[in-house]
């Protein structure tokens, strides 16, 4: 991406001398419905920007950002500048600025097929075209002329001309009815409040729209009225449960108004579910965009609904954390993402029917954080973001999940009331402005009663250093089994040696004599000191329990370790642990032991086979399935892999047959069975379920499950291209095309893998969604022979890395570099090849090196875990 970067220093300098009064952006999208190949201009749209801004140092030079194939005119303060001289493809030079300036740029911009900028998608079902924008961190410049940095906020006025039968949406409501023009309508939107360019948005197309309304009395007696909208493609309308979406939306608006005491400042609240979306969702004020996979075409489990509710609330929290008050630069991205992630779970548990929010948080979000925080590329939550490439990679498990975990710990440290009181001060003080870490610490020092020094110390320990601590209970007992000494030991990895203060609860569990269940018999809450050892005298004198769980209730962020006796209890009786959060924490701790090579992968799989069938939380169960597959693919000793694939499939089939008919658990086990089936008999059953000749009582083999079953058959070489094409005839939709692509790529033939390479690496014609599908199919790990097909691609992978990085958009480059890393070629030779590339490319882009380093670390971890597993005997 030559020349598309923007450094922090450049942004700082520009913000020092410029301030923006406003944007007037006019987009003409009538060309969107022209066939893509139809002549010059079919892949482009007209963009005109009028930018009013001030310069505190008249005479100074600066620049605006624009990524466009063609600029027609640039007029600065009434003087026409030659585009050939001032526009270099990514920037417009602005020489000799006045105190007050007016810049007008007319350009042709390109529709996007990578989900960056203005994405264009045509629905195969009805031939209709849909557009939406996605900008974060810096793609507004693909659509209009802008100062692309979060701290140059301004009001934005959008005017959009589009085909007559379309609906057009932006952050603000339309100022009136659209006006007819030649083969189209022009929509004029009201100016936004002062916001950053990365959260502006336009969504346009023949979208299906559901409407509702939220109203609320404000403390000052006024009424707040918020029109609500929910959008999806017309061909998805039959599946769109907008009532459920509005219910969660209203519950969230109630919650955030109660807690934040700052009325929602952006007028309306539309939520658009859009195709080929690169991320989960984006918090554009007044017009949140979501990946349309949240519109469920087939049966999904409760965990999927819960996940969607969480995302709705996460984005809504951003209306305050991020949109109203915005980080100054991407270093403080966590200021919005960590808060939104934490508040999403918090609000979900407080006001929706999805009560498992903290279990899911402990189980999924923290797993993400622990993984990321042990990579060699981990970083403090407040990161050092030198430029936009750094920023792009910072949307990671540290910024989101670790940050949110640390905020959960902060609430345990300062108390819930102080935390929300701090938030209320923060919004009032910084509304429509930009902040850094210091601004947040200042309000917390005021409201927490802990004082500025304590908050600074807390920040240093938790926000400004990287790495995760492990906490281990140490028990000393006498001959009668009475505890005579109890301590919590704290460790840190050598690379990130910080020991931290932790607020934790320690739980003791024993068997209930009547039911046999493992129940909590004692809980103590305490401060673990920022040292290696904290004594817990409260527990001295008690009988040794069956299980000790440090970080019971998941207050802090740490890896939980066990004493020997507790670990033995879990191996024997994990399923009898009654409390679902304690169970989820135990599962997560066992997974960390496995990843760390401290427990053989087959021991972990034994425990899964033994107790997953009793796991009541569907989200936890689905995580166990995912982790069991990772353990099988990467951590089990290679010579044992086939045998254990068979054992997992056998276990899955047993649970599938035993599960309640028609329930979520049955569906989850059916998918897991399909994903592990490899023997001839199992593949026959999969084929039978697909053909309708085999049945499992209550299991509905709907379209998504059909594709899952077909994927198994394709990856095993049983379903041929004709069978796969026949399925597309049943499901000739965008989803169907994507799933077919993954199936074709998963076939265990050299030709199928070569075709993926041609489509994804040698060519750049595929849209983002199909790149993703090709890669996932390519890496689908079936039996040993299929894995061997991937070995020849390890060398070409390293050879193309720099070319991919320099020629593709960053979103696609990210997918290819991390997606095609030879993760399944788990050999010392791959590790050596990776190290060679790293040695020979010290000067490669830091973001590219980061991705390769992360692939290398996963590979080294897999090799360690395989050695540990092989030594199991
Ligand atoms: Zn977010």
Short mmCIF file of C-alpha atoms in Angstrom, two decimals, residues 594 597-602 634-639 826-828 831 859-873:
data_model
loop_
_atom_site.label_atom_id
_atom_site.label_comp_id
_atom_site.label_asym_id
_atom_site.label_seq_id
_atom_site.Cartn_x
_atom_site.Cartn_y
_atom_site.Cartn_z
CA UNK A 594 -3.18 -27.63 27.09
CA UNK A 597 1.96 -27.74 26.87
CA UNK A 598 1.41 -28.42 30.57
CA UNK A 599 -1.37 -30.94 29.91
CA UNK A 600 -1.18 -33.45 27.04
CA UNK A 601 -3.77 -32.68 24.38
CA UNK A 602 -5.18 -36.16 24.65
CA UNK A 634 -2.57 -28.95 16.09
CA UNK A 635 -1.70 -30.31 19.52
CA UNK A 636 -2.23 -34.09 19.43
CA UNK A 637 0.92 -36.05 18.52
CA UNK A 638 0.69 -36.71 14.74
CA UNK A 639 0.83 -40.48 15.13
CA UNK A 826 3.42 -28.52 11.71
CA UNK A 827 7.06 -29.45 11.16
CA UNK A 828 10.40 -28.12 12.34
CA UNK A 831 9.43 -23.27 11.69
CA UNK A 859 3.39 -23.05 15.06
CA UNK A 860 6.05 -23.24 17.79
CA UNK A 861 3.30 -23.70 20.35
CA UNK A 862 1.77 -26.51 18.32
CA UNK A 863 5.14 -28.28 18.09
CA UNK A 864 5.66 -27.95 21.86
CA UNK A 865 2.17 -29.27 22.57
CA UNK A 866 2.71 -32.19 20.18
CA UNK A 867 5.94 -33.09 21.98
CA UNK A 868 4.16 -32.94 25.32
CA UNK A 869 1.38 -35.10 23.97
CA UNK A 870 3.80 -37.62 22.46
CA UNK A 871 5.52 -37.95 25.85
CA UNK A 872 2.19 -38.90 27.41
CA UNK A 873 2.79 -42.47 26.28
#
